[in-house]
mmCIF file of C-alpha atoms in Angstrom:
data_model
loop_
_atom_site.group_PDB
_atom_site.id
_atom_site.type_symbol
_atom_site.label_atom_id
_atom_site.label_comp_id
_atom_site.label_asym_id
_atom_site.label_seq_id
_atom_site.Cartn_x
_atom_site.Cartn_y
_atom_site.Cartn_z
ATOM 1 C CA UNK A 1 41.420 265.689 -13.735
ATOM 2 C CA UNK A 2 41.933 262.874 -16.175
ATOM 3 C CA UNK A 3 41.517 259.331 -14.928
ATOM 4 C CA UNK A 4 44.631 257.097 -14.921
ATOM 5 C CA UNK A 5 44.988 255.021 -18.059
ATOM 6 C CA UNK A 6 44.702 251.267 -17.503
ATOM 7 C CA UNK A 7 46.085 248.651 -19.843
ATOM 8 C CA UNK A 8 48.082 245.465 -19.723
ATOM 9 C CA UNK A 9 51.555 245.543 -21.161
ATOM 10 C CA UNK A 10 54.958 244.123 -20.410
ATOM 11 C CA UNK A 11 57.043 246.405 -18.256
ATOM 12 C CA UNK A 12 60.005 247.330 -20.465
ATOM 13 C CA UNK A 13 62.146 247.826 -17.335
ATOM 14 C CA UNK A 14 61.424 244.443 -15.798
ATOM 15 C CA UNK A 15 64.160 241.782 -15.799
ATOM 16 C CA UNK A 16 63.643 238.779 -17.993
ATOM 17 C CA UNK A 17 61.834 235.881 -16.313
ATOM 18 C CA UNK A 18 64.052 232.843 -15.518
ATOM 19 C CA UNK A 19 63.650 230.066 -18.015
ATOM 20 C CA UNK A 20 63.183 227.541 -15.206
ATOM 21 C CA UNK A 21 59.940 229.172 -14.155
ATOM 22 C CA UNK A 22 61.420 230.389 -10.866
ATOM 23 C CA UNK A 23 59.924 233.791 -10.187
ATOM 24 C CA UNK A 24 62.890 235.001 -8.214
ATOM 25 C CA UNK A 25 61.797 237.789 -5.907
ATOM 26 C CA UNK A 26 58.725 236.056 -4.510
ATOM 27 C CA UNK A 27 56.866 236.548 -7.768
ATOM 28 C CA UNK A 28 57.213 240.302 -7.903
ATOM 29 C CA UNK A 29 58.268 240.570 -11.444
ATOM 30 C CA UNK A 30 55.704 242.223 -13.684
ATOM 31 C CA UNK A 31 55.605 240.525 -17.087
ATOM 32 C CA UNK A 32 52.128 240.665 -18.535
ATOM 33 C CA UNK A 33 50.833 242.383 -15.418
ATOM 34 C CA UNK A 34 48.151 245.037 -15.284
ATOM 35 C CA UNK A 35 49.899 248.373 -15.700
ATOM 36 C CA UNK A 36 48.665 251.811 -14.720
ATOM 37 C CA UNK A 37 49.826 255.138 -16.018
ATOM 38 C CA UNK A 38 50.817 257.281 -13.071
ATOM 39 C CA UNK A 39 50.802 261.030 -12.666
ATOM 40 C CA UNK A 40 54.398 261.093 -13.841
ATOM 41 C CA UNK A 41 53.231 259.815 -17.181
ATOM 42 C CA UNK A 42 55.093 256.511 -16.784
ATOM 43 C CA UNK A 43 53.612 253.015 -16.745
ATOM 44 C CA UNK A 44 53.757 251.171 -13.365
ATOM 45 C CA UNK A 45 52.536 247.770 -12.131
ATOM 46 C CA UNK A 46 49.087 248.139 -10.604
ATOM 47 C CA UNK A 47 50.223 246.803 -7.197
ATOM 48 C CA UNK A 48 53.243 249.130 -6.987
ATOM 49 C CA UNK A 49 52.835 251.794 -4.332
ATOM 50 C CA UNK A 50 53.809 255.289 -5.362
ATOM 51 C CA UNK A 51 56.635 255.578 -2.820
ATOM 52 C CA UNK A 52 58.597 252.676 -4.356
ATOM 53 C CA UNK A 53 60.578 252.941 -7.528
ATOM 54 C CA UNK A 54 60.105 249.309 -8.523
ATOM 55 C CA UNK A 55 58.166 246.186 -7.633
ATOM 56 C CA UNK A 56 61.403 244.539 -6.536
ATOM 57 C CA UNK A 57 62.128 247.312 -4.052
ATOM 58 C CA UNK A 58 58.582 247.100 -2.747
ATOM 59 C CA UNK A 59 58.898 243.357 -2.290
ATOM 60 C CA UNK A 60 62.218 243.611 -0.427
ATOM 61 C CA UNK A 61 60.863 246.343 1.838
ATOM 62 C CA UNK A 62 57.732 244.318 2.544
ATOM 63 C CA UNK A 63 59.711 241.215 3.504
ATOM 64 C CA UNK A 64 62.052 243.233 5.713
ATOM 65 C CA UNK A 65 59.111 244.852 7.467
ATOM 66 C CA UNK A 66 57.480 241.487 8.081
ATOM 67 C CA UNK A 67 60.656 240.003 9.524
ATOM 68 C CA UNK A 68 61.077 242.994 11.836
ATOM 69 C CA UNK A 69 57.499 242.516 12.999
ATOM 70 C CA UNK A 70 58.107 238.827 13.607
ATOM 71 C CA UNK A 71 61.174 239.686 15.689
ATOM 72 C CA UNK A 72 58.948 241.759 17.974
ATOM 73 C CA UNK A 73 56.599 238.803 18.232
ATOM 74 C CA UNK A 74 59.469 236.527 19.233
ATOM 75 C CA UNK A 75 60.561 239.077 21.847
ATOM 76 C CA UNK A 76 57.001 239.283 23.197
ATOM 77 C CA UNK A 77 56.643 235.560 23.662
ATOM 78 C CA UNK A 78 60.297 235.262 24.678
ATOM 79 C CA UNK A 79 59.595 237.445 27.694
ATOM 80 C CA UNK A 80 56.689 235.228 28.684
ATOM 81 C CA UNK A 81 58.792 232.096 28.275
ATOM 82 C CA UNK A 82 61.419 233.635 30.564
ATOM 83 C CA UNK A 83 58.731 234.337 33.175
ATOM 84 C CA UNK A 84 57.583 230.723 32.852
ATOM 85 C CA UNK A 85 61.165 229.462 33.327
ATOM 86 C CA UNK A 86 61.720 231.574 36.434
ATOM 87 C CA UNK A 87 58.525 230.497 38.166
ATOM 88 C CA UNK A 88 59.061 226.915 37.056
ATOM 89 C CA UNK A 89 62.480 226.961 38.736
ATOM 90 C CA UNK A 90 60.980 228.424 41.905
ATOM 91 C CA UNK A 91 58.006 226.054 42.133
ATOM 92 C CA UNK A 92 58.778 222.867 40.160
ATOM 93 C CA UNK A 93 56.354 220.677 42.125
ATOM 94 C CA UNK A 94 53.556 223.205 41.754
ATOM 95 C CA UNK A 95 53.958 223.388 37.977
ATOM 96 C CA UNK A 96 54.131 219.604 37.642
ATOM 97 C CA UNK A 97 50.994 219.194 39.722
ATOM 98 C CA UNK A 98 49.089 222.000 38.002
ATOM 99 C CA UNK A 99 49.887 220.745 34.492
ATOM 100 C CA UNK A 100 47.967 217.538 35.235
ATOM 101 C CA UNK A 101 44.793 219.654 35.149
ATOM 102 C CA UNK A 102 45.362 220.287 31.441
ATOM 103 C CA UNK A 103 44.013 217.830 28.899
ATOM 104 C CA UNK A 104 47.030 216.381 27.104
ATOM 105 C CA UNK A 105 44.950 214.747 24.385
ATOM 106 C CA UNK A 106 43.261 218.020 23.451
ATOM 107 C CA UNK A 107 46.623 219.776 23.467
ATOM 108 C CA UNK A 108 48.124 217.113 21.208
ATOM 109 C CA UNK A 109 45.108 217.334 18.902
ATOM 110 C CA UNK A 110 45.533 221.091 18.607
ATOM 111 C CA UNK A 111 49.229 220.604 17.841
ATOM 112 C CA UNK A 112 48.348 218.352 14.922
ATOM 113 C CA UNK A 113 45.756 220.874 13.745
ATOM 114 C CA UNK A 114 48.311 223.682 13.667
ATOM 115 C CA UNK A 115 50.897 221.516 11.933
ATOM 116 C CA UNK A 116 48.306 220.717 9.284
ATOM 117 C CA UNK A 117 47.540 224.430 8.911
ATOM 118 C CA UNK A 118 51.227 225.136 8.286
ATOM 119 C CA UNK A 119 51.083 222.640 5.451
ATOM 120 C CA UNK A 120 47.999 224.250 3.919
ATOM 121 C CA UNK A 121 49.599 227.711 4.114
ATOM 122 C CA UNK A 122 52.739 226.463 2.365
ATOM 123 C CA UNK A 123 50.485 224.819 -0.217
ATOM 124 C CA UNK A 124 48.633 228.099 -0.732
ATOM 125 C CA UNK A 125 51.889 229.951 -1.433
ATOM 126 C CA UNK A 126 52.881 227.299 -3.953
ATOM 127 C CA UNK A 127 49.458 227.597 -5.586
ATOM 128 C CA UNK A 128 49.993 231.351 -5.963
ATOM 129 C CA UNK A 129 53.399 230.749 -7.527
ATOM 130 C CA UNK A 130 51.862 228.417 -10.077
ATOM 131 C CA UNK A 131 48.801 230.608 -10.827
ATOM 132 C CA UNK A 132 46.449 227.975 -9.453
ATOM 133 C CA UNK A 133 43.781 230.300 -8.139
ATOM 134 C CA UNK A 134 41.316 227.589 -7.180
ATOM 135 C CA UNK A 135 43.886 225.763 -5.090
ATOM 136 C CA UNK A 136 45.101 229.023 -3.554
ATOM 137 C CA UNK A 137 41.611 229.987 -2.424
ATOM 138 C CA UNK A 138 40.879 226.485 -1.185
ATOM 139 C CA UNK A 139 44.064 226.210 0.865
ATOM 140 C CA UNK A 140 43.523 229.626 2.441
ATOM 141 C CA UNK A 141 39.978 228.779 3.502
ATOM 142 C CA UNK A 142 41.118 225.385 4.746
ATOM 143 C CA UNK A 143 43.723 227.131 6.887
ATOM 144 C CA UNK A 144 41.008 229.348 8.328
ATOM 145 C CA UNK A 145 38.921 226.265 9.090
ATOM 146 C CA UNK A 146 41.808 224.530 10.848
ATOM 147 C CA UNK A 147 42.509 227.641 12.881
ATOM 148 C CA UNK A 148 38.834 227.770 13.803
ATOM 149 C CA UNK A 149 39.044 224.163 14.968
ATOM 150 C CA UNK A 150 41.998 225.059 17.154
ATOM 151 C CA UNK A 151 40.097 227.909 18.764
ATOM 152 C CA UNK A 152 37.025 225.725 19.249
ATOM 153 C CA UNK A 153 39.093 223.229 21.221
ATOM 154 C CA UNK A 154 40.569 226.054 23.306
ATOM 155 C CA UNK A 155 37.044 227.295 23.985
ATOM 156 C CA UNK A 156 36.024 223.930 25.418
ATOM 157 C CA UNK A 157 39.251 223.743 27.409
ATOM 158 C CA UNK A 158 38.740 227.173 28.918
ATOM 159 C CA UNK A 159 35.068 226.669 29.755
ATOM 160 C CA UNK A 160 35.839 223.351 31.450
ATOM 161 C CA UNK A 161 38.520 225.014 33.563
ATOM 162 C CA UNK A 162 36.164 227.820 34.519
ATOM 163 C CA UNK A 163 33.505 225.294 35.573
ATOM 164 C CA UNK A 164 36.073 223.774 37.949
ATOM 165 C CA UNK A 165 36.981 227.136 39.395
ATOM 166 C CA UNK A 166 40.394 227.133 37.747
ATOM 167 C CA UNK A 167 40.973 230.827 37.254
ATOM 168 C CA UNK A 168 44.215 232.791 37.077
ATOM 169 C CA UNK A 169 45.953 234.346 40.062
ATOM 170 C CA UNK A 170 43.980 235.155 43.167
ATOM 171 C CA UNK A 171 40.733 234.144 41.461
ATOM 172 C CA UNK A 172 41.724 230.446 41.548
ATOM 173 C CA UNK A 173 39.142 228.726 43.731
ATOM 174 C CA UNK A 174 40.937 226.764 46.431
ATOM 175 C CA UNK A 175 39.355 223.980 48.403
ATOM 176 C CA UNK A 176 37.254 225.180 51.276
ATOM 177 C CA UNK A 177 39.336 225.928 54.311
ATOM 178 C CA UNK A 178 42.560 226.404 52.356
ATOM 179 C CA UNK A 179 44.124 229.717 53.287
ATOM 180 C CA UNK A 180 45.204 232.080 50.547
ATOM 181 C CA UNK A 181 48.684 233.499 50.127
ATOM 182 C CA UNK A 182 47.430 236.847 51.419
ATOM 183 C CA UNK A 183 46.063 235.217 54.579
ATOM 184 C CA UNK A 184 49.259 233.260 55.146
ATOM 185 C CA UNK A 185 51.399 236.319 54.657
ATOM 186 C CA UNK A 186 49.234 238.367 57.012
ATOM 187 C CA UNK A 187 49.131 235.530 59.558
ATOM 188 C CA UNK A 188 45.326 235.545 59.616
ATOM 189 C CA UNK A 189 44.819 232.062 58.170
ATOM 190 C CA UNK A 190 42.069 230.082 59.884
ATOM 191 C CA UNK A 191 42.047 226.356 59.298
ATOM 192 C CA UNK A 192 38.885 224.434 58.730
ATOM 193 C CA UNK A 193 38.391 221.309 60.857
ATOM 194 C CA UNK A 194 40.067 218.274 59.439
ATOM 195 C CA UNK A 195 37.856 215.368 58.518
ATOM 196 C CA UNK A 196 38.134 212.399 60.863
ATOM 197 C CA UNK A 197 37.007 209.044 59.540
ATOM 198 C CA UNK A 198 35.680 206.525 62.028
ATOM 199 C CA UNK A 199 36.252 202.787 62.020
ATOM 200 C CA UNK A 200 32.948 202.336 60.188
ATOM 201 C CA UNK A 201 34.157 204.622 57.401
ATOM 202 C CA UNK A 202 31.822 207.446 58.360
ATOM 203 C CA UNK A 203 33.086 210.994 58.820
ATOM 204 C CA UNK A 204 32.839 212.081 62.427
ATOM 205 C CA UNK A 205 31.603 215.470 63.535
ATOM 206 C CA UNK A 206 34.691 217.130 64.955
ATOM 207 C CA UNK A 207 33.709 220.769 64.714
ATOM 208 C CA UNK A 208 34.543 222.963 67.584
ATOM 209 C CA UNK A 209 32.180 222.354 70.464
ATOM 210 C CA UNK A 210 30.788 219.166 68.979
ATOM 211 C CA UNK A 211 30.197 216.290 71.307
ATOM 212 C CA UNK A 212 31.254 213.629 68.817
ATOM 213 C CA UNK A 213 34.180 211.454 69.677
ATOM 214 C CA UNK A 214 36.987 210.120 67.572
ATOM 215 C CA UNK A 215 37.784 206.443 67.321
ATOM 216 C CA UNK A 216 40.149 206.953 70.223
ATOM 217 C CA UNK A 217 37.334 208.323 72.328
ATOM 218 C CA UNK A 218 38.583 211.892 72.213
ATOM 219 C CA UNK A 219 37.274 214.655 70.017
ATOM 220 C CA UNK A 220 39.760 215.749 67.362
ATOM 221 C CA UNK A 221 39.744 219.017 65.597
ATOM 222 C CA UNK A 222 42.033 221.525 64.022
ATOM 223 C CA UNK A 223 41.163 224.944 65.211
ATOM 224 C CA UNK A 224 42.964 228.256 65.048
ATOM 225 C CA UNK A 225 46.198 227.884 66.938
ATOM 226 C CA UNK A 226 46.257 224.108 66.646
ATOM 227 C CA UNK A 227 48.947 224.192 63.999
ATOM 228 C CA UNK A 228 52.421 225.295 64.894
ATOM 229 C CA UNK A 229 52.834 228.319 62.649
ATOM 230 C CA UNK A 230 56.562 228.976 62.338
ATOM 231 C CA UNK A 231 57.782 232.443 62.920
ATOM 232 C CA UNK A 232 59.561 234.318 60.192
ATOM 233 C CA UNK A 233 63.214 233.374 60.165
ATOM 234 C CA UNK A 234 65.219 236.577 59.836
ATOM 235 C CA UNK A 235 68.152 234.649 58.377
ATOM 236 C CA UNK A 236 66.274 233.167 55.417
ATOM 237 C CA UNK A 237 63.504 235.737 55.099
ATOM 238 C CA UNK A 238 59.733 235.645 55.100
ATOM 239 C CA UNK A 239 59.552 233.415 51.995
ATOM 240 C CA UNK A 240 61.066 230.498 53.890
ATOM 241 C CA UNK A 241 58.633 231.025 56.720
ATOM 242 C CA UNK A 242 55.705 230.989 54.294
ATOM 243 C CA UNK A 243 56.896 227.710 52.794
ATOM 244 C CA UNK A 244 57.215 226.161 56.236
ATOM 245 C CA UNK A 245 53.719 227.368 57.021
ATOM 246 C CA UNK A 246 52.323 225.715 53.914
ATOM 247 C CA UNK A 247 54.001 222.446 54.820
ATOM 248 C CA UNK A 248 52.506 222.616 58.302
ATOM 249 C CA UNK A 249 49.081 223.272 56.811
ATOM 250 C CA UNK A 250 49.402 220.383 54.383
ATOM 251 C CA UNK A 251 50.365 218.056 57.199
ATOM 252 C CA UNK A 252 47.558 219.275 59.433
ATOM 253 C CA UNK A 253 44.840 219.095 56.805
ATOM 254 C CA UNK A 254 45.961 215.761 55.464
ATOM 255 C CA UNK A 255 46.762 217.010 51.945
ATOM 256 C CA UNK A 256 49.760 215.420 50.309
ATOM 257 C CA UNK A 257 52.659 217.810 50.094
ATOM 258 C CA UNK A 258 54.633 215.751 47.639
ATOM 259 C CA UNK A 259 52.255 216.333 44.762
ATOM 260 C CA UNK A 260 50.956 212.758 44.658
ATOM 261 C CA UNK A 261 47.375 212.586 43.523
ATOM 262 C CA UNK A 262 45.044 210.729 41.303
ATOM 263 C CA UNK A 263 45.391 212.322 37.905
ATOM 264 C CA UNK A 264 42.154 213.552 36.457
ATOM 265 C CA UNK A 265 40.363 216.572 35.122
ATOM 266 C CA UNK A 266 37.924 217.286 37.906
ATOM 267 C CA UNK A 267 38.452 219.121 41.166
ATOM 268 C CA UNK A 268 40.806 216.518 42.487
ATOM 269 C CA UNK A 269 44.426 216.611 43.440
ATOM 270 C CA UNK A 270 46.560 218.576 45.836
ATOM 271 C CA UNK A 271 46.670 221.530 43.461
ATOM 272 C CA UNK A 272 43.325 222.734 44.819
ATOM 273 C CA UNK A 273 44.818 223.076 48.283
ATOM 274 C CA UNK A 274 47.958 224.818 47.090
ATOM 275 C CA UNK A 275 47.682 228.560 47.726
ATOM 276 C CA UNK A 276 50.118 229.225 44.889
ATOM 277 C CA UNK A 277 48.107 227.346 42.231
ATOM 278 C CA UNK A 278 47.014 230.624 40.668
ATOM 279 C CA UNK A 279 50.591 231.353 39.597
ATOM 280 C CA UNK A 280 50.687 228.518 37.083
ATOM 281 C CA UNK A 281 47.269 229.241 35.688
ATOM 282 C CA UNK A 282 48.035 232.964 35.371
ATOM 283 C CA UNK A 283 50.940 232.065 33.101
ATOM 284 C CA UNK A 284 48.838 229.460 31.303
ATOM 285 C CA UNK A 285 45.970 231.814 30.520
ATOM 286 C CA UNK A 286 48.225 234.723 29.544
ATOM 287 C CA UNK A 287 50.417 232.696 27.193
ATOM 288 C CA UNK A 288 47.694 230.604 25.585
ATOM 289 C CA UNK A 289 45.341 233.599 25.511
ATOM 290 C CA UNK A 290 47.792 235.849 23.670
ATOM 291 C CA UNK A 291 48.649 232.965 21.367
ATOM 292 C CA UNK A 292 44.951 232.478 20.687
ATOM 293 C CA UNK A 293 44.632 236.192 19.896
ATOM 294 C CA UNK A 294 47.365 235.748 17.290
ATOM 295 C CA UNK A 295 45.441 232.801 15.865
ATOM 296 C CA UNK A 296 42.342 234.990 15.482
ATOM 297 C CA UNK A 297 44.375 237.738 13.796
ATOM 298 C CA UNK A 298 45.809 235.131 11.441
ATOM 299 C CA UNK A 299 42.321 233.851 10.637
ATOM 300 C CA UNK A 300 41.192 237.373 9.724
ATOM 301 C CA UNK A 301 44.272 237.903 7.530
ATOM 302 C CA UNK A 302 43.771 234.553 5.813
ATOM 303 C CA UNK A 303 40.110 235.336 5.187
ATOM 304 C CA UNK A 304 40.984 238.676 3.578
ATOM 305 C CA UNK A 305 43.621 236.978 1.422
ATOM 306 C CA UNK A 306 41.130 234.303 0.362
ATOM 307 C CA UNK A 307 38.560 236.901 -0.723
ATOM 308 C CA UNK A 308 41.153 238.868 -2.676
ATOM 309 C CA UNK A 309 42.587 235.699 -4.181
ATOM 310 C CA UNK A 310 39.116 234.720 -5.332
ATOM 311 C CA UNK A 311 38.968 238.034 -7.176
ATOM 312 C CA UNK A 312 42.255 237.280 -8.905
ATOM 313 C CA UNK A 313 44.340 239.680 -6.879
ATOM 314 C CA UNK A 314 47.280 237.312 -6.485
ATOM 315 C CA UNK A 315 49.153 235.550 -9.251
ATOM 316 C CA UNK A 316 52.633 234.240 -9.855
ATOM 317 C CA UNK A 317 53.538 237.848 -10.654
ATOM 318 C CA UNK A 318 52.460 239.269 -7.314
ATOM 319 C CA UNK A 319 51.763 237.251 -4.169
ATOM 320 C CA UNK A 320 53.836 239.033 -1.516
ATOM 321 C CA UNK A 321 50.898 239.366 0.956
ATOM 322 C CA UNK A 322 50.280 235.621 0.779
ATOM 323 C CA UNK A 323 53.913 234.914 1.514
ATOM 324 C CA UNK A 324 54.114 237.427 4.380
ATOM 325 C CA UNK A 325 50.971 236.136 6.080
ATOM 326 C CA UNK A 326 52.350 232.638 5.628
ATOM 327 C CA UNK A 327 55.505 233.659 7.502
ATOM 328 C CA UNK A 328 53.372 235.068 10.303
ATOM 329 C CA UNK A 329 51.383 231.864 10.488
ATOM 330 C CA UNK A 330 54.489 229.702 10.702
ATOM 331 C CA UNK A 331 55.767 231.771 13.635
ATOM 332 C CA UNK A 332 52.435 231.387 15.435
ATOM 333 C CA UNK A 333 52.624 227.627 14.891
ATOM 334 C CA UNK A 334 56.213 227.423 16.131
ATOM 335 C CA UNK A 335 55.275 229.268 19.329
ATOM 336 C CA UNK A 336 52.618 226.648 20.025
ATOM 337 C CA UNK A 337 55.176 223.893 19.428
ATOM 338 C CA UNK A 338 57.019 225.266 22.471
ATOM 339 C CA UNK A 339 53.882 226.070 24.485
ATOM 340 C CA UNK A 340 52.385 222.609 24.272
ATOM 341 C CA UNK A 341 55.161 220.576 25.949
ATOM 342 C CA UNK A 342 55.933 223.259 28.526
ATOM 343 C CA UNK A 343 52.323 223.578 29.651
ATOM 344 C CA UNK A 344 50.878 220.118 29.067
ATOM 345 C CA UNK A 345 53.684 217.574 29.234
ATOM 346 C CA UNK A 346 56.257 218.561 31.871
#
């Protein structure tokens, strides 16, 4: 079988290039492009796949496919944003309290990093349009570096949360003695003794059976049965009863129920005695985790583009992959623009 003939010629079927230098269809014209002789004996642009009849058709199909993919991405994150909105409406105080455990400065820094990466991606596309290979390669690698910085910050954020016992769902480590949702629902919650501070500022021993006395001369303790656990109200359902139970527990254990606390990033605040704290952090880890996965995918795509660009694969004639990956990257950045205020600021 004879090898395909390779030469560089002007495609006689290509439309004339605009005099203004605008490449029209995302640069998919083919003047002066490397041409290959196909099995049909005709000359075709080297980047043209065999199932397309022209570079223009290939470009339009590629853009349509990318936009359809991005729609699925919007639907994916849209579903998670809806879940966030529902739980936020159900537990507004919980979400406000839990968000104080997130580092706003790091979140703001990452927002600036992603905004800068959007600029470098746009710059890379412009470099491809103007045949500036050096700038194209540089902007792509700079985008990868910025994305890596974003992920590095998320790594430190995650590890700090894990050190504090801030895990998603049922794995969230509550303060000792705080009953879990499962225990409250089953009615098997056992309260730990409440701390009693004497007049001298020292904590008194008030455990069951202890001989210590409170400042009033009588031993104080909270033992099973000491808290009035409301019965389930058949008119409002078990959920109302569970909420009343939590309020009774907060009052008995001395934890503020109104969310007031000293803001900080250690194990401090009423969130660690809220049995529902895991709900917020489940949503936080899922949304930021999937977003981070998209960042990693974008980094891989940018790296591949940079290597190919360095080899001269993309020019003002053909740069559709650069433009499509740029679209993907902008969507990933926009999603973070919504994630940051919802998770960190409100």
